[in-house]
XYZ file of C-alpha atoms in Angstrom:
681
model
C 0.091 -0.131 -0.134
C 1.181 3.743 -0.594
C -0.464 7.054 -0.968
C -1.080 9.746 -3.380
C -1.287 12.343 -0.396
C 2.007 11.394 1.637
C 2.286 14.781 3.472
C -1.896 14.209 5.572
C -0.046 10.914 7.343
C 0.758 14.016 9.973
C -2.316 13.798 11.090
C -1.411 10.854 12.355
C 0.350 12.904 15.362
C -2.895 13.782 15.956
C -3.906 10.409 17.777
C -1.699 11.416 20.984
C -4.546 14.218 21.803
C -7.201 12.107 23.026
C -4.611 9.840 25.005
C -3.039 13.331 26.770
C -6.850 14.432 27.599
C -7.520 10.794 29.154
C -4.371 10.409 31.154
C -4.953 14.161 32.110
C -9.209 14.109 33.070
C -8.115 10.352 34.324
C -10.115 10.856 38.107
C -7.756 9.570 41.333
C -9.404 7.691 44.247
C -9.781 9.436 47.378
C -9.286 9.099 50.925
C -12.310 9.414 52.956
C -12.035 8.401 56.391
C -16.004 7.350 57.517
C -16.462 6.436 60.577
C -18.856 3.292 59.885
C -19.625 1.626 56.278
C -22.778 0.147 57.956
C -24.728 1.662 55.206
C -22.551 1.618 52.014
C -23.472 -0.280 49.893
C -21.580 -3.053 48.327
C -20.359 -2.080 44.484
C -19.744 -4.898 42.859
C -16.312 -5.312 41.375
C -17.846 -6.381 37.577
C -19.620 -2.644 37.659
C -15.874 -0.858 38.157
C -13.934 -3.495 36.055
C -16.323 -3.128 33.296
C -16.590 1.002 34.210
C -13.148 0.893 33.814
C -13.147 -1.248 30.493
C -16.026 1.208 28.775
C -13.210 4.190 28.980
C -10.569 1.799 27.410
C -12.884 1.655 24.246
C -14.241 5.346 24.543
C -10.120 5.886 23.980
C -9.378 3.526 21.361
C -12.648 4.434 19.172
C -11.091 8.212 19.850
C -7.396 7.052 18.714
C -8.976 4.369 15.857
C -10.457 7.858 14.705
C -8.327 10.159 14.260
C -6.098 7.914 12.390
C -8.213 7.060 9.668
C -9.066 10.407 9.061
C -5.187 10.533 8.590
C -5.233 8.419 6.629
C -8.452 8.597 4.436
C -6.383 12.843 3.941
C -3.568 9.759 2.187
C -5.244 8.506 -0.093
C -3.922 4.816 0.234
C -3.634 3.033 -2.999
C -3.421 -0.450 -3.229
C -2.475 -3.753 -4.859
C 0.059 -2.495 -6.200
C -0.685 0.036 -8.477
C 2.327 2.216 -6.774
C 4.445 0.370 -8.540
C 2.705 0.977 -11.536
C 2.668 4.858 -11.262
C 6.383 4.759 -10.440
C 7.611 2.001 -12.961
C 5.214 1.693 -15.784
C 5.233 3.854 -18.979
C 1.490 4.575 -19.430
C 0.088 3.700 -22.874
C -3.001 4.903 -24.873
C -4.196 1.681 -27.023
C -6.950 1.157 -29.838
C -7.293 -2.799 -30.289
C -8.677 -3.157 -34.351
C -11.097 -6.204 -34.510
C -11.880 -7.281 -37.840
C -15.590 -9.019 -38.222
C -15.408 -9.178 -42.030
C -16.926 -11.982 -44.364
C -14.055 -13.962 -44.110
C -13.687 -13.738 -40.259
C -16.514 -16.187 -40.518
C -13.872 -19.553 -41.735
C -13.180 -21.667 -38.874
C -12.561 -20.303 -36.076
C -11.079 -17.115 -36.856
C -13.331 -14.867 -34.922
C -13.426 -16.572 -31.657
C -9.032 -16.762 -32.276
C -9.562 -12.857 -32.409
C -11.722 -12.254 -29.778
C -9.109 -14.737 -28.249
C -6.002 -12.200 -29.032
C -8.072 -8.803 -27.874
C -8.748 -10.620 -24.544
C -4.734 -11.371 -24.104
C -4.104 -8.143 -25.519
C -6.614 -6.675 -22.545
C -4.506 -8.776 -20.023
C -1.306 -7.344 -20.717
C -2.429 -3.911 -19.770
C -0.992 -2.449 -16.264
C -3.873 -0.228 -14.128
C -4.509 3.198 -15.322
C -3.648 2.308 -19.237
C -6.184 3.282 -21.555
C -7.666 1.147 -24.173
C -11.014 1.427 -26.836
C -11.764 -1.618 -29.141
C -12.957 -1.240 -32.806
C -14.702 -3.899 -34.483
C -14.544 -3.286 -38.773
C -15.198 -4.273 -41.709
C -15.374 -2.080 -45.519
C -15.493 0.821 -42.753
C -15.155 0.700 -39.076
C -18.586 -0.358 -37.190
C -18.824 -0.755 -33.424
C -16.847 1.717 -31.549
C -16.243 1.473 -26.933
C -14.059 4.787 -26.544
C -11.202 5.252 -24.975
C -11.071 4.158 -21.025
C -9.399 2.793 -18.252
C -12.772 0.180 -17.493
C -11.095 -3.187 -18.924
C -13.725 -5.183 -17.578
C -16.246 -2.547 -20.018
C -14.452 -3.732 -22.887
C -13.999 -7.525 -21.936
C -17.731 -7.522 -21.536
C -17.914 -5.321 -25.095
C -15.408 -7.490 -26.737
C -17.646 -11.015 -25.401
C -20.740 -9.472 -26.735
C -19.880 -8.283 -30.159
C -21.947 -10.309 -32.742
C -20.347 -12.860 -35.076
C -18.910 -11.641 -39.044
C -21.186 -9.974 -41.256
C -20.981 -10.757 -44.901
C -19.166 -7.222 -45.926
C -15.167 -6.945 -47.549
C -12.388 -6.936 -45.319
C -10.439 -2.633 -45.992
C -7.373 -1.624 -43.249
C -7.201 1.730 -44.169
C -10.720 3.151 -43.134
C -10.029 1.094 -39.685
C -6.581 2.719 -39.087
C -7.494 6.041 -40.246
C -10.167 5.905 -37.500
C -7.837 5.228 -34.883
C -5.417 7.097 -35.529
C -8.218 9.587 -34.662
C -8.896 8.198 -31.750
C -5.547 8.413 -30.255
C -5.088 11.564 -30.938
C -7.047 12.115 -28.020
C -5.004 9.996 -25.703
C -3.349 11.043 -22.242
C -0.574 9.721 -22.720
C 2.315 10.098 -25.883
C 2.979 5.702 -25.633
C 0.250 5.114 -27.790
C -0.193 1.843 -30.122
C -3.003 0.846 -32.384
C -3.581 -3.434 -32.436
C -4.926 -4.883 -35.701
C -6.455 -8.078 -35.414
C -7.075 -9.650 -39.091
C -6.619 -12.908 -41.013
C -4.639 -10.096 -43.141
C -5.985 -10.861 -46.379
C -4.371 -9.646 -49.381
C -7.399 -7.393 -51.000
C -7.796 -6.404 -47.572
C -4.648 -4.491 -47.713
C -3.713 -1.410 -48.700
C -3.446 0.153 -51.830
C 0.209 0.490 -52.930
C 0.122 3.884 -54.212
C -1.807 4.840 -50.884
C 0.636 7.368 -49.549
C -1.242 7.810 -46.125
C 0.610 6.475 -42.664
C -0.465 6.338 -39.232
C 0.735 9.521 -36.624
C 4.817 9.302 -35.785
C 4.187 8.456 -32.564
C 1.747 5.428 -33.170
C 3.241 1.847 -32.998
C 1.185 -0.483 -34.817
C 1.548 -4.118 -33.661
C 0.362 -6.533 -35.794
C -2.069 -10.565 -34.802
C -2.918 -12.734 -37.491
C -5.166 -15.372 -36.827
C -6.070 -18.077 -38.785
C -4.303 -21.001 -40.815
C -2.445 -20.271 -43.899
C -3.789 -23.557 -45.682
C -7.285 -22.533 -47.042
C -9.776 -24.103 -49.525
C -12.970 -21.792 -50.488
C -14.601 -22.828 -53.458
C -16.831 -19.713 -55.079
C -19.516 -18.539 -57.552
C -17.706 -14.564 -58.443
C -20.163 -13.995 -61.089
C -23.212 -15.174 -63.267
C -24.621 -13.353 -66.600
C -27.897 -13.896 -68.342
C -28.626 -13.823 -72.123
C -32.510 -13.812 -73.172
C -32.915 -15.091 -76.558
C -36.303 -14.567 -78.170
C -38.058 -17.855 -79.981
C -41.027 -18.214 -80.848
C -43.630 -17.983 -78.412
C -41.246 -18.440 -75.231
C -37.745 -16.883 -73.893
C -35.040 -18.909 -73.390
C -32.547 -17.148 -71.090
C -28.527 -19.004 -71.567
C -27.189 -18.787 -67.745
C -23.256 -18.649 -67.465
C -21.972 -19.065 -64.484
C -17.921 -18.217 -62.873
C -17.008 -21.170 -60.454
C -13.322 -20.107 -58.729
C -11.007 -21.634 -56.709
C -9.098 -19.957 -54.188
C -7.430 -23.191 -51.842
C -4.396 -24.921 -52.787
C -5.182 -28.080 -53.750
C -7.301 -29.699 -56.813
C -11.224 -30.250 -56.403
C -13.017 -33.120 -58.376
C -16.356 -33.342 -58.904
C -18.269 -30.217 -57.263
C -21.217 -29.811 -58.281
C -22.873 -26.364 -59.457
C -27.071 -26.350 -59.074
C -29.135 -23.970 -60.447
C -32.460 -23.661 -58.975
C -35.285 -20.933 -60.312
C -38.057 -20.025 -58.285
C -37.094 -22.338 -55.388
C -37.211 -25.421 -57.331
C -33.545 -27.414 -58.936
C -33.610 -26.993 -62.714
C -30.659 -28.176 -63.428
C -27.223 -29.950 -62.770
C -23.197 -29.960 -63.650
C -20.090 -31.357 -62.082
C -16.984 -29.421 -62.899
C -13.163 -30.082 -62.053
C -11.319 -27.152 -60.584
C -7.196 -27.346 -60.740
C -5.328 -25.484 -57.821
C -6.572 -21.024 -58.296
C -8.487 -22.329 -61.656
C -11.658 -21.385 -62.862
C -14.242 -22.899 -64.286
C -17.439 -21.568 -67.058
C -20.755 -23.176 -66.440
C -23.596 -22.817 -68.818
C -27.338 -23.472 -68.220
C -30.025 -23.464 -71.438
C -33.497 -22.586 -69.840
C -36.693 -22.021 -71.554
C -38.632 -19.282 -68.462
C -42.402 -19.368 -70.040
C -43.810 -16.813 -66.850
C -43.910 -13.624 -67.227
C -42.353 -11.434 -64.466
C -39.367 -11.579 -61.675
C -37.719 -15.382 -61.544
C -35.548 -15.880 -58.188
C -32.257 -17.924 -59.179
C -29.281 -19.528 -57.169
C -26.267 -21.044 -58.116
C -24.176 -23.155 -55.554
C -21.462 -25.075 -55.004
C -21.976 -27.715 -52.914
C -19.824 -29.470 -50.274
C -17.205 -26.678 -49.571
C -16.573 -26.238 -46.220
C -16.985 -22.094 -46.898
C -21.117 -21.596 -46.801
C -20.746 -17.759 -46.809
C -20.454 -18.033 -50.475
C -21.207 -20.891 -52.133
C -24.495 -19.423 -53.269
C -24.786 -16.645 -55.741
C -28.589 -14.826 -56.367
C -29.336 -13.476 -59.324
C -32.712 -12.813 -60.508
C -34.517 -12.809 -64.118
C -36.824 -10.772 -64.774
C -39.456 -11.991 -68.368
C -41.425 -9.645 -69.818
C -44.639 -9.399 -71.781
C -44.741 -6.953 -74.959
C -45.193 -3.384 -73.996
C -48.241 -2.396 -76.103
C -47.775 1.123 -76.747
C -50.255 3.670 -78.853
C -48.918 5.728 -80.904
C -51.393 9.130 -81.690
C -49.760 10.448 -84.521
C -51.137 13.412 -86.780
C -49.842 15.158 -90.073
C -47.061 17.823 -89.824
C -48.190 21.273 -91.393
C -44.762 20.898 -93.816
C -45.211 16.986 -94.514
C -48.041 14.163 -95.211
C -44.837 11.794 -94.675
C -45.470 9.208 -91.896
C -44.368 10.863 -88.082
C -44.658 7.466 -86.115
C -41.985 5.658 -88.723
C -38.805 6.271 -86.508
C -40.474 5.810 -84.118
C -42.353 2.353 -84.881
C -38.589 1.545 -85.804
C -37.103 1.737 -82.973
C -39.495 0.432 -80.628
C -39.581 -2.667 -83.347
C -35.490 -2.942 -82.118
C -35.882 -4.164 -79.282
C -33.098 -6.613 -77.583
C -34.989 -7.874 -73.734
C -38.532 -6.353 -74.037
C -40.340 -6.349 -77.230
C -42.962 -3.805 -78.142
C -46.315 -4.139 -79.423
C -46.859 -0.751 -81.321
C -50.052 0.304 -82.565
C -50.233 3.561 -85.033
C -53.635 5.634 -85.361
C -54.930 9.165 -86.356
C -56.153 11.221 -83.900
C -59.920 11.500 -85.158
C -59.631 7.225 -84.319
C -58.120 7.557 -80.856
C -60.943 5.615 -78.314
C -60.854 6.874 -74.802
C -62.446 3.203 -73.971
C -59.557 1.666 -75.390
C -56.833 3.305 -73.893
C -56.760 1.240 -70.829
C -55.123 -1.606 -72.715
C -52.196 0.044 -73.356
C -49.070 0.572 -71.414
C -47.836 3.718 -72.608
C -49.367 6.275 -75.066
C -47.131 8.582 -77.529
C -48.811 11.758 -78.566
C -46.976 12.525 -81.671
C -47.441 15.753 -84.093
C -51.237 16.402 -82.732
C -52.460 19.571 -82.794
C -55.518 18.810 -80.329
C -58.403 16.060 -79.409
C -61.669 16.580 -78.771
C -63.037 17.184 -74.498
C -64.107 13.131 -74.435
C -60.506 12.133 -75.891
C -59.065 14.767 -73.974
C -61.010 13.762 -70.544
C -59.750 9.829 -71.187
C -56.857 10.244 -71.199
C -57.085 11.879 -68.756
C -58.166 9.383 -66.489
C -55.886 6.736 -68.426
C -52.708 8.571 -66.686
C -54.420 9.215 -63.709
C -55.562 6.181 -63.238
C -51.283 4.640 -63.559
C -51.080 4.580 -67.137
C -47.555 6.957 -69.254
C -48.517 9.180 -71.523
C -45.417 11.047 -74.191
C -45.903 14.312 -75.359
C -44.197 15.218 -78.629
C -45.926 18.046 -80.141
C -43.502 19.150 -83.187
C -45.185 21.598 -85.362
C -48.970 21.050 -85.294
C -48.991 22.594 -81.152
C -50.432 26.033 -80.515
C -49.336 27.115 -76.720
C -52.586 28.923 -75.844
C -54.530 25.772 -76.620
C -52.539 23.334 -75.558
C -52.029 24.811 -72.395
C -55.032 25.189 -71.505
C -56.257 21.206 -72.350
C -53.544 19.394 -70.773
C -52.660 21.485 -67.925
C -52.973 18.884 -65.040
C -51.274 16.327 -67.218
C -48.361 17.995 -68.968
C -45.094 18.335 -66.672
C -43.801 21.571 -69.019
C -45.914 24.944 -70.393
C -45.212 25.762 -73.471
C -43.933 29.199 -74.428
C -42.290 30.462 -77.896
C -42.162 27.751 -81.029
C -37.931 28.596 -82.453
C -37.066 27.744 -85.975
C -33.341 28.293 -86.663
C -31.160 28.125 -89.078
C -28.930 24.836 -90.151
C -26.227 26.380 -89.306
C -27.149 27.618 -85.820
C -28.878 24.115 -84.858
C -28.450 23.187 -80.510
C -26.825 20.290 -79.532
C -27.796 18.130 -75.937
C -25.524 19.057 -73.090
C -26.874 18.652 -70.068
C -28.155 15.188 -68.434
C -29.574 14.399 -64.644
C -27.568 11.574 -64.174
C -29.621 10.566 -61.280
C -33.231 10.275 -63.160
C -34.390 6.282 -63.526
C -34.100 6.673 -67.349
C -30.271 8.384 -67.704
C -29.119 6.026 -65.253
C -30.090 3.011 -67.286
C -29.151 4.292 -70.207
C -25.453 4.580 -68.304
C -25.770 0.959 -67.012
C -24.842 -0.005 -70.260
C -22.600 2.178 -71.408
C -21.338 6.087 -71.797
C -24.502 8.940 -71.971
C -23.540 11.140 -75.236
C -26.133 13.093 -77.461
C -24.069 15.533 -78.841
C -23.786 14.029 -82.318
C -28.041 15.082 -82.354
C -28.728 18.056 -83.669
C -31.509 20.413 -83.519
C -32.838 23.358 -85.669
C -36.576 23.570 -83.759
C -38.238 23.187 -80.516
C -40.401 24.619 -77.986
C -38.799 26.660 -74.946
C -41.089 25.663 -72.129
C -41.677 26.342 -68.719
C -41.278 22.905 -66.137
C -44.274 23.037 -63.465
C -43.493 22.686 -60.369
C -42.673 19.017 -59.331
C -41.032 18.511 -62.319
C -38.168 17.016 -63.135
C -35.760 18.449 -66.551
C -33.580 15.863 -67.137
C -31.861 17.194 -70.822
C -30.995 20.457 -71.041
C -29.356 21.921 -75.193
C -26.381 24.306 -74.401
C -28.292 27.020 -74.287
C -29.406 25.745 -70.533
C -33.295 25.251 -71.979
C -35.200 21.770 -71.574
C -35.718 19.739 -74.535
C -37.014 15.977 -71.690
C -39.160 16.636 -68.715
C -40.765 14.269 -66.599
C -43.330 14.469 -64.222
C -46.416 12.620 -62.395
C -49.878 13.434 -62.758
C -51.802 11.345 -60.183
C -50.556 7.706 -60.001
C -48.689 8.076 -63.674
C -46.301 9.646 -66.049
C -45.904 11.599 -68.158
C -42.675 12.781 -70.256
C -42.597 15.748 -72.298
C -40.199 15.989 -75.612
C -39.800 19.898 -76.321
C -39.002 18.764 -80.429
C -39.752 16.232 -82.831
C -39.596 12.884 -82.675
C -38.935 12.417 -86.351
C -36.211 14.114 -88.766
C -38.622 17.219 -89.302
C -36.805 19.376 -86.374
C -33.787 17.600 -85.813
C -31.663 14.182 -86.632
C -31.987 12.987 -83.467
C -33.270 9.768 -85.075
C -30.439 9.161 -86.835
C -28.301 9.178 -84.183
C -27.467 6.053 -81.934
C -28.781 7.055 -78.788
C -32.147 7.771 -80.164
C -33.593 3.877 -79.964
C -32.145 3.627 -76.624
C -33.729 6.353 -75.116
C -36.553 5.811 -76.332
C -36.879 1.943 -75.126
C -35.728 3.685 -71.433
C -38.579 6.078 -71.824
C -41.118 3.901 -72.858
C -39.984 1.584 -69.350
C -40.164 4.612 -67.581
C -43.752 5.567 -68.381
C -44.342 1.267 -67.993
C -42.876 1.849 -64.855
C -40.806 -1.328 -66.032
C -37.404 -0.479 -66.354
C -34.703 -2.748 -66.950
C -32.916 -1.863 -63.520
C -30.213 -2.974 -61.972
C -30.827 -5.997 -59.958
C -27.935 -7.421 -58.898
C -25.849 -5.636 -56.052
C -23.053 -6.625 -53.048
C -23.232 -6.621 -49.546
C -23.112 -2.491 -48.595
C -23.787 -1.982 -51.752
C -26.711 1.618 -51.537
C -29.480 0.122 -53.860
C -31.759 3.701 -55.591
C -35.041 4.095 -55.934
C -37.244 6.638 -57.754
C -39.905 7.154 -55.507
C -42.243 9.392 -56.843
C -44.128 12.342 -54.957
C -46.140 11.595 -52.090
C -45.334 7.747 -51.976
C -43.509 5.342 -50.794
C -41.377 2.095 -51.092
C -41.607 -0.795 -48.697
C -38.519 -2.992 -49.094
C -38.018 -6.413 -47.173
C -35.035 -7.693 -46.453
C -34.307 -12.143 -46.407
C -34.579 -12.301 -42.646
C -38.319 -10.163 -42.453
C -37.395 -7.294 -42.048
C -38.444 -4.559 -43.567
C -37.662 -0.816 -44.266
C -39.651 2.487 -46.114
C -38.616 4.409 -48.435
C -40.183 7.711 -48.972
C -40.032 10.349 -51.629
C -36.565 12.954 -51.675
C -36.484 16.445 -54.023
C -32.978 15.728 -55.127
C -33.108 12.956 -55.840
C -33.768 8.729 -56.204
C -33.772 7.802 -52.425
C -31.122 4.883 -51.568
C -31.759 1.879 -49.761
C -28.505 1.761 -46.906
C -28.966 -2.027 -45.404
C -27.623 -4.040 -48.035
C -25.898 -6.129 -45.268
C -26.542 -9.633 -46.251
C -27.231 -11.937 -49.382
C -30.277 -13.217 -50.721
C -33.667 -11.815 -52.305
C -34.219 -8.497 -51.506
C -38.620 -7.763 -52.093
C -39.615 -4.178 -53.531
C -43.377 -2.257 -52.972
C -44.511 0.446 -54.255
C -48.116 0.828 -55.218
C -49.298 -1.037 -57.478
C -45.299 -1.894 -58.867
C -43.948 -5.749 -56.412
C -40.132 -6.473 -58.102
C -37.219 -8.258 -56.725
C -33.070 -7.649 -56.578
C -30.416 -9.845 -55.653
C -27.421 -8.770 -53.033
C -24.163 -11.203 -52.719
C -20.970 -11.147 -51.055
C -18.267 -9.374 -52.874
C -15.995 -11.694 -54.983
C -12.728 -10.529 -53.157
C -13.550 -11.552 -49.652
C -14.074 -15.372 -51.186
C -9.945 -14.517 -51.526
C -8.525 -16.059 -48.558
C -5.076 -15.680 -49.708
C -3.394 -13.246 -46.874
C -0.451 -10.996 -46.804
C 2.467 -10.970 -45.012
C 2.172 -8.872 -41.763
C 5.728 -7.239 -41.826
C 4.353 -5.611 -45.105
C 1.526 -4.201 -43.864
C 3.808 -2.359 -40.750
C 6.516 -1.125 -43.190
C 3.812 0.160 -45.542
C 1.764 2.496 -42.404
C 4.172 3.192 -39.871
C 7.865 5.208 -40.040
C 10.282 3.215 -39.104
C 10.935 5.529 -36.108
C 9.224 6.431 -33.507
C 9.160 10.328 -31.988
C 9.338 10.609 -27.957
C 8.290 13.754 -27.524
C 7.085 13.721 -23.986
C 8.620 13.811 -20.586
C 7.544 11.293 -18.426
C 6.582 14.075 -15.631
C 3.912 14.511 -18.571
C 3.178 11.156 -18.660
C 2.359 10.282 -15.217
C 0.157 13.076 -14.687
C -2.751 12.057 -16.447
C -1.709 8.515 -14.850
C -2.102 10.114 -11.218
C -5.831 10.821 -11.849
C -6.717 7.704 -13.289
C -5.000 6.183 -10.647
C -7.257 8.670 -8.092
C -10.276 7.395 -10.039
C -9.324 4.271 -10.003
C -8.433 4.412 -6.013
C -12.062 4.955 -4.084
C -11.215 3.181 -0.788
C -10.501 6.360 1.004
C -14.698 7.313 0.982
C -15.151 4.080 2.505
C -12.718 5.040 4.987
C -14.484 8.424 5.608
C -17.777 6.385 6.027
C -15.978 4.022 8.475
C -15.072 7.403 10.064
C -19.050 8.769 10.527
C -19.691 4.614 11.912
C -17.437 4.542 14.476
C -17.810 8.781 15.112
C -21.997 7.499 16.225
C -20.411 4.980 18.197
C -18.216 7.250 19.686
C -21.065 9.573 20.574
C -23.393 6.872 22.487
C -20.405 4.896 24.713
C -19.427 8.514 26.283
C -23.049 9.034 26.860
C -23.129 5.681 28.962
C -19.775 6.353 30.713
C -19.419 6.730 33.895
C -17.471 10.021 34.427
């Protein structure tokens, strides 16, 4: 035992005060000569002895009270803490525990936890530590503390590894920041991981830990591993008579150091086993398997490809979906331009005839042939070069769009601004202002695309988006209505494609013509894909990306006032609402499997898989990580006094015995008062 404030032990000299008072005030017996003792009562000897004992106890209590008061103010330190204060160099430590998918292999996480417990046991009283669990980014954090019991509890309660990949750099960044606020200059980061090669920082990364921080590496897991994984699946759709035939191609890779023979690969469609293959894989090799399948039922089919008899179950199954679309019925209401009697729907109809994945069935009629009762049988209505419609026809079109139909407006030179703005005020996403007819030498081109809109995003999935080759010499200047979105703009800032909603339906306004009357756009490469994506957007059946990686944000275009409900594989539901600045992102794709999407009448699914690089269990040398992340010499700047000072504070906080001593003094004081009142003077 030692003391933080030993000068208060001088108070022990006060023990002599009650002793002196006791000796001074001790009563001396007087000799009294009595003529007779006949009338005196004989006092028992026990009473005399008891009174003497009470006096001795009262003296002892007063001495103990004064001694304990001096001891309490001297702040006693027990259990060897003083030797820690004098001899040890205090340290601050951050322990990083890898909880990525690769830590599911064998008992790697259990080994990692044991390594963390061992590091905590090596800490001395007064040392401070923090713990961070991480995968591709930091997950759970316990801030710096000297309470080692709390840290052990935190590690014990750490959940099992998830399905995210590994990234050392983000975890090391956080640990470095935590240690900037540490009390001591002796700073250490302990990195507990299986050290996958894919997790190492890029060779061109110049970032290092702060110069005064040491990095200690602890590697868990065996060097020899065995793992098979399906790294990629692609589907190719072929059109045949009356049915959709798909060829499914999977890539299976052996990440282990031993060859595998007759590995079974199983394909399931909608929960039913559809086909199997047996493949042979050499050491660290890969093979490609093909499954020709026929799907006759329209809709989204949930498919899996799985390798059997592999010890690492986390990456044995690859999830994907196949969407089989029925022919999309499109009604084109086409008038005649004032300059020509040619069929203005020819280019539009020809572009939709060149389908790749979704067949279109296009019907072209004259405005006079439009029957409102026939509209609900079509997925999209296109209004091209139409000067005006009858009131009954406009009401039918309004009911169709409000009920969830899609409408494309491409008016060309037949429109009249005042009548259009009056008749279509509750349908159009843009109001007509003025018609512009330019010379052939003064044309404009499309230079701005709203990248977050689902039409443009779908085009970007297929390759670069460039509309600059299309030249326009005729267009309408428009004013977008409130709540609409400008998808494409000319180089002069004028809107060319505007999207909006009317009731439950979608409307697109194209401010030029869809034939060569006002532009050369139909002869450009982007004409066909833009029309295809526009039709899918209006019909609510766009071919969005359907397979994502764990941790990837999934975008959803939610209509104003609407919502989308996402149900994860384990049943957790998330409600997404409209955001005015762009698509709403689902950020909880944390486990492989199928996610169900429900938004109004729309229902679909998307699949999530673990990153293929996480299946590669090949490790990197820990010396390489230490050399790339730390400086060769650790700077030591603080004096021993500067380091000991905060440790004193920490030790004082951990030594609370003086409070108990004062509590004991209070109790003894109460006993002393009681005993003093009963003692005969």
